mmCIF file of C-alpha atoms in Angstrom:
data_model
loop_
_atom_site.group_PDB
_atom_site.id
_atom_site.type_symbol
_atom_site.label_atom_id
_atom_site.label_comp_id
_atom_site.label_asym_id
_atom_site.label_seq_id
_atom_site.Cartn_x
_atom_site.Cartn_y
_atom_site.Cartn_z
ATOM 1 C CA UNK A 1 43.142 153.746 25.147
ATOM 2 C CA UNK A 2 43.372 154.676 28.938
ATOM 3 C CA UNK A 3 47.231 155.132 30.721
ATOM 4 C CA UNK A 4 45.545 152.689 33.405
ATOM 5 C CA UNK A 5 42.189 151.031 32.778
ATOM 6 C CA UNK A 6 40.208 149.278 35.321
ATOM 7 C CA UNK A 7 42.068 146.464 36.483
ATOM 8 C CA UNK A 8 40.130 143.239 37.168
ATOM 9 C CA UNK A 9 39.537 139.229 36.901
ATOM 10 C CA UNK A 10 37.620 138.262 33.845
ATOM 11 C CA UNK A 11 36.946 135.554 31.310
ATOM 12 C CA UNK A 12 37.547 138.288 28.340
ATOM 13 C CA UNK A 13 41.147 139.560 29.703
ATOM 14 C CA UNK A 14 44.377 139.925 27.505
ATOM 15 C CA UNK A 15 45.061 136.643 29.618
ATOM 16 C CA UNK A 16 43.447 134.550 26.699
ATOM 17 C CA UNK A 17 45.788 136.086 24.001
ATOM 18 C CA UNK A 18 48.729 135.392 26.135
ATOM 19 C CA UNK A 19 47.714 131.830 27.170
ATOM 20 C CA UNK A 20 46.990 131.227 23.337
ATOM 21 C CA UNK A 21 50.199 132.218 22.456
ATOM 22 C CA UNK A 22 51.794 129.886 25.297
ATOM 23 C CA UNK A 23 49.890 126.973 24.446
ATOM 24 C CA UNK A 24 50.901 127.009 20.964
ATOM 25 C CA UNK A 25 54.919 127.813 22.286
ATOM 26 C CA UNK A 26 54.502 124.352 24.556
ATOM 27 C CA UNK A 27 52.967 122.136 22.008
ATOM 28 C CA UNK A 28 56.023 123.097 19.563
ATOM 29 C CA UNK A 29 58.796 122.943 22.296
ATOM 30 C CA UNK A 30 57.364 119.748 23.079
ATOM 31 C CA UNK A 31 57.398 119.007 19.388
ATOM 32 C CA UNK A 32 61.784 119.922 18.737
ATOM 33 C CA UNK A 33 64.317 117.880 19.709
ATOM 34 C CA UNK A 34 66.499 118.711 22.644
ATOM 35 C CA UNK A 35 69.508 120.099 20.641
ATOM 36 C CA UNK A 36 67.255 122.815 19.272
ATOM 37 C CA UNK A 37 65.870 123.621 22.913
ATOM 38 C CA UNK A 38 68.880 124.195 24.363
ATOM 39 C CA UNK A 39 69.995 126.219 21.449
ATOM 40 C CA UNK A 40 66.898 128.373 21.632
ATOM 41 C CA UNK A 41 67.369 129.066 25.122
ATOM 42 C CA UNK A 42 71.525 129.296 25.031
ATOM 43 C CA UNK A 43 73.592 132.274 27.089
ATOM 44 C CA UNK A 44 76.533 130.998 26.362
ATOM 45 C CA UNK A 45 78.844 133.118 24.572
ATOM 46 C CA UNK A 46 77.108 135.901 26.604
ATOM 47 C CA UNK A 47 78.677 138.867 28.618
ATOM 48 C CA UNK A 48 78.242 139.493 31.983
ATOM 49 C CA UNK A 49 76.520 142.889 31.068
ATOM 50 C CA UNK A 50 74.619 141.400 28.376
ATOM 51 C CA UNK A 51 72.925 139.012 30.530
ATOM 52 C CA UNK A 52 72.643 141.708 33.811
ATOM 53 C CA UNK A 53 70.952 144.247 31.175
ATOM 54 C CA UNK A 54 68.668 141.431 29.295
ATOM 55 C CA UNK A 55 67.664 140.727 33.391
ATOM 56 C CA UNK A 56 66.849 144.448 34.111
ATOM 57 C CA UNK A 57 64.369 144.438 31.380
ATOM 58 C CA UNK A 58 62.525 141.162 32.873
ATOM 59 C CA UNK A 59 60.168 143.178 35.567
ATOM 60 C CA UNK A 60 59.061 144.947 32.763
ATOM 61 C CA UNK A 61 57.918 142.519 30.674
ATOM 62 C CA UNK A 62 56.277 140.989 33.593
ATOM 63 C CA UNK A 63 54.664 143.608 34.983
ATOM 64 C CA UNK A 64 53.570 144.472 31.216
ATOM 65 C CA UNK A 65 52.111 140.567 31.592
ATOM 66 C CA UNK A 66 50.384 141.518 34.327
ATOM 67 C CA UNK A 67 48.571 144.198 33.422
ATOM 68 C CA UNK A 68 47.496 142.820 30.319
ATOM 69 C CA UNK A 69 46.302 139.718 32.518
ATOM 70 C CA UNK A 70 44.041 141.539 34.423
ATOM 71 C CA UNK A 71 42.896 144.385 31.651
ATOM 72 C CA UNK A 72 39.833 143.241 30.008
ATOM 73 C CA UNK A 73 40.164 143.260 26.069
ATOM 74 C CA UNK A 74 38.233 146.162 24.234
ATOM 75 C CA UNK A 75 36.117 144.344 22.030
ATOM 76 C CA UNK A 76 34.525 146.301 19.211
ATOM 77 C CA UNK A 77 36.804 149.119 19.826
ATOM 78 C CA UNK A 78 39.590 150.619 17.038
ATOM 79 C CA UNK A 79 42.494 149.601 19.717
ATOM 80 C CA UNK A 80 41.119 146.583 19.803
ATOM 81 C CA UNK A 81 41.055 145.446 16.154
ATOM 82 C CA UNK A 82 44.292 146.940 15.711
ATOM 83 C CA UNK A 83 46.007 145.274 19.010
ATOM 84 C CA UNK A 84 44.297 141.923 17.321
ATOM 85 C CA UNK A 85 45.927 142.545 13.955
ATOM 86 C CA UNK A 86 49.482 142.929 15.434
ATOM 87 C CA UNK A 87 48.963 140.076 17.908
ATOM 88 C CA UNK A 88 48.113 137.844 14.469
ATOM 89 C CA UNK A 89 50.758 139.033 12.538
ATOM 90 C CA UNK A 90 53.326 138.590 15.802
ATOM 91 C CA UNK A 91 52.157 135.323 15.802
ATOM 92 C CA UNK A 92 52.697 134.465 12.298
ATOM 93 C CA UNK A 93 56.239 135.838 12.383
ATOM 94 C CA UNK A 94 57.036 134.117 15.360
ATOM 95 C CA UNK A 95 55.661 130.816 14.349
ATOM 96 C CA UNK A 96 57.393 130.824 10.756
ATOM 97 C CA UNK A 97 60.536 131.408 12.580
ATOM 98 C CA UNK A 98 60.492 128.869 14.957
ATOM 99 C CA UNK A 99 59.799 126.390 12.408
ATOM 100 C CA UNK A 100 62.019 127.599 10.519
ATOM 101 C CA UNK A 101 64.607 127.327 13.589
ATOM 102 C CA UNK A 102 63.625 123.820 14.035
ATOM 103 C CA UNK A 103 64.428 122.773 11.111
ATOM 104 C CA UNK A 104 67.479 123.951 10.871
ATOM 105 C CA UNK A 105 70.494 121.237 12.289
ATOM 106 C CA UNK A 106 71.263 122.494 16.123
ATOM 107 C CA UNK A 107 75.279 123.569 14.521
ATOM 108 C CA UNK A 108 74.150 125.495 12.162
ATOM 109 C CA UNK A 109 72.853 129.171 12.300
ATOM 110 C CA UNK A 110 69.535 129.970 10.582
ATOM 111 C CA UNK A 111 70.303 132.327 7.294
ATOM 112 C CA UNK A 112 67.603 131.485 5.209
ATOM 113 C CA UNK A 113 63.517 131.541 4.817
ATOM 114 C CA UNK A 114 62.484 134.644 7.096
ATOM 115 C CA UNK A 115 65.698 134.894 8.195
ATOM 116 C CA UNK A 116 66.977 136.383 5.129
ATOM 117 C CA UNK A 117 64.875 139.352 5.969
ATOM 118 C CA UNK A 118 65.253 139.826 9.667
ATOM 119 C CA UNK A 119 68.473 138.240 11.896
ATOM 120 C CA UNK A 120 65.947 137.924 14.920
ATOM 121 C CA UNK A 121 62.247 137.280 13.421
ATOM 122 C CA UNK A 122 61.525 135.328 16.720
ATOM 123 C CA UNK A 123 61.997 138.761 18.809
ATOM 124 C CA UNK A 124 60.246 140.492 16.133
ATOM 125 C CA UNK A 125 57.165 138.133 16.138
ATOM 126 C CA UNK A 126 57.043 138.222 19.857
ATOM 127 C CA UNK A 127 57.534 141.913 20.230
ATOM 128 C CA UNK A 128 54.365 142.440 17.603
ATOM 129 C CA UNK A 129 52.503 139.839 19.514
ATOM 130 C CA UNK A 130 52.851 141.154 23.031
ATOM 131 C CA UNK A 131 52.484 145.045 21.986
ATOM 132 C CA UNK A 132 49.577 144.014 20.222
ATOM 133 C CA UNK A 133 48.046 142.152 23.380
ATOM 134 C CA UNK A 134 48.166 145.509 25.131
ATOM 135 C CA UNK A 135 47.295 147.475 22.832
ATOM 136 C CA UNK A 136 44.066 145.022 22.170
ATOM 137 C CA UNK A 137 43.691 145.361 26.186
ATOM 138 C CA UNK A 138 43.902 149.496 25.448
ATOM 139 C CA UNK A 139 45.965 149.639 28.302
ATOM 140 C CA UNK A 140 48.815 152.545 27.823
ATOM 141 C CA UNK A 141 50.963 151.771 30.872
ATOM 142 C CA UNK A 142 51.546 148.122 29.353
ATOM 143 C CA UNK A 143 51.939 149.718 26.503
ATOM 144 C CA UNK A 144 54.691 151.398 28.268
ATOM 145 C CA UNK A 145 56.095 148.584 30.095
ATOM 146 C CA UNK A 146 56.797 146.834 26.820
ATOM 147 C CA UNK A 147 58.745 149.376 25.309
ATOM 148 C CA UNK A 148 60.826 149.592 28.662
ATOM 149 C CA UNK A 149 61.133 145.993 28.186
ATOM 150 C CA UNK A 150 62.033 145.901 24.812
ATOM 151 C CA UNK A 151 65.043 148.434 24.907
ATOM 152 C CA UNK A 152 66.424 146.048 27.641
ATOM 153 C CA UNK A 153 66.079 142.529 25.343
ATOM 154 C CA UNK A 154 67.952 144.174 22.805
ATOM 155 C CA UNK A 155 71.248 143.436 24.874
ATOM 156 C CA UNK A 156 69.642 139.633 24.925
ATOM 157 C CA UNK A 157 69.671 139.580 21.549
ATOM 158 C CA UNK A 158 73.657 141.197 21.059
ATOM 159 C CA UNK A 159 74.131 138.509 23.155
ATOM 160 C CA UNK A 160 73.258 136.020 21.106
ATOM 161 C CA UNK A 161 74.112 137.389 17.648
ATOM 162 C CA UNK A 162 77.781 138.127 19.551
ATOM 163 C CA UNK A 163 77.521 133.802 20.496
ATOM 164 C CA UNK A 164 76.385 133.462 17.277
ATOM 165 C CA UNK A 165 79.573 134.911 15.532
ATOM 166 C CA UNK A 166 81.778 133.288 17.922
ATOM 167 C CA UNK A 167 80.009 129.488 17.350
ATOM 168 C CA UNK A 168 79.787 130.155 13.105
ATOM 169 C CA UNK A 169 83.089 132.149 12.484
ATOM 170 C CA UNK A 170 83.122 134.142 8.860
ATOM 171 C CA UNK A 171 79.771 133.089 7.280
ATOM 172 C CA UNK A 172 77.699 134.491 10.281
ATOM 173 C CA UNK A 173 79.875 137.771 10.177
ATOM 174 C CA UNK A 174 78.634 137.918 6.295
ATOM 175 C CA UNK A 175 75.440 137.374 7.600
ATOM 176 C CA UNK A 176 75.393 140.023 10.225
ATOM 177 C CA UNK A 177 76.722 142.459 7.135
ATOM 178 C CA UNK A 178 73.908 141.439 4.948
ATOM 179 C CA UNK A 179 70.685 141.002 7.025
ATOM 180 C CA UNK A 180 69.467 143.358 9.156
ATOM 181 C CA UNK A 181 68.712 143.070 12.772
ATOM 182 C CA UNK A 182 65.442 143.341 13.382
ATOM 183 C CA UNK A 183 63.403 144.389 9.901
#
């Protein structure tokens, strides 16, 4: 793993993990019906500060996109296996949840399946995924970017779980004392 690998264009670039993963994302948004959309993608409920802090974290995540865009993948290397087995496993999470989500009525908060394990297993699936894609790229200062990132969607996500309890009264507050946040 290098701080800041060589930088370039290339057909073998963390760009084909991320453009995997987005493909997938599409095809199932285009697959959910528009209640569960809008859901997924909800502020409201959301504090100013919640949603100025969730912003603050955004250049991270995108600069940690675009490093891992142009940082070719280290195939055959230890980082790379390892980056490949978190990006699967993010996946996996991710995609359980959102099907999970989908099926779920849009008035109704999601308690059960993975959710009975983890309150936000779609953060948790993406998180793995994209830490994964840099670490498969062996690039340290995306590796970097993503944690900045990360400590700034957790006010995204008390965002939500604070819209959450306000939308679902009592039974998501006995949720919230149950199930942790992340894992």
């Amino acid at each position: 793993m290098q701080f800041i690998p060589e930088l370039q264009l290339g057909w073998l670039n963390g760009w084909v993990l991320l453009a995997f993963f987005y493909i997938l994302f599409g095809i199932f948004l285009l697959s959910c019906p528009k209640p569960i959309v809008k859901k997924l993608y909800s502020v409201k409920g959301w504090s100013k500060r919640e949603y100025i802090l969730s912003a603050i974290g955004k250049p991270y995540s995108l600069a940690c996109f675009a490093l891992v865009i142009m940082s070719p993948l280290k195939i055959g290397s230890v980082v790379f296996w390892v980056g490949m087995i978190l990006y699967a496993l993010g996946i996996i999470v991710m995609f359980i949840a959102l099907f999970e989500y989908r099926a779920m009525p849009a008035d109704q908060p999601v308690c059960t399946g993975i959710y009975q394990y983890s309150r936000n297993p779609q953060w948790v699936g993406l998180a793995l995924m994209f830490f994964g894609a840099a670490i498969a790229c062996g690039n340290g200062l995306a590796v970097l970017l993503f944690f900045g990132g990360v400590g700034f969607y957790h006010f995204r996500i008390l965002g939500e779980e604070k819209a959450c309890l306000k939308a679902y009264g009592k039974p998501y507050q006995d949720y919230l004392n149950t199930v942790r946040r992340y894992f």
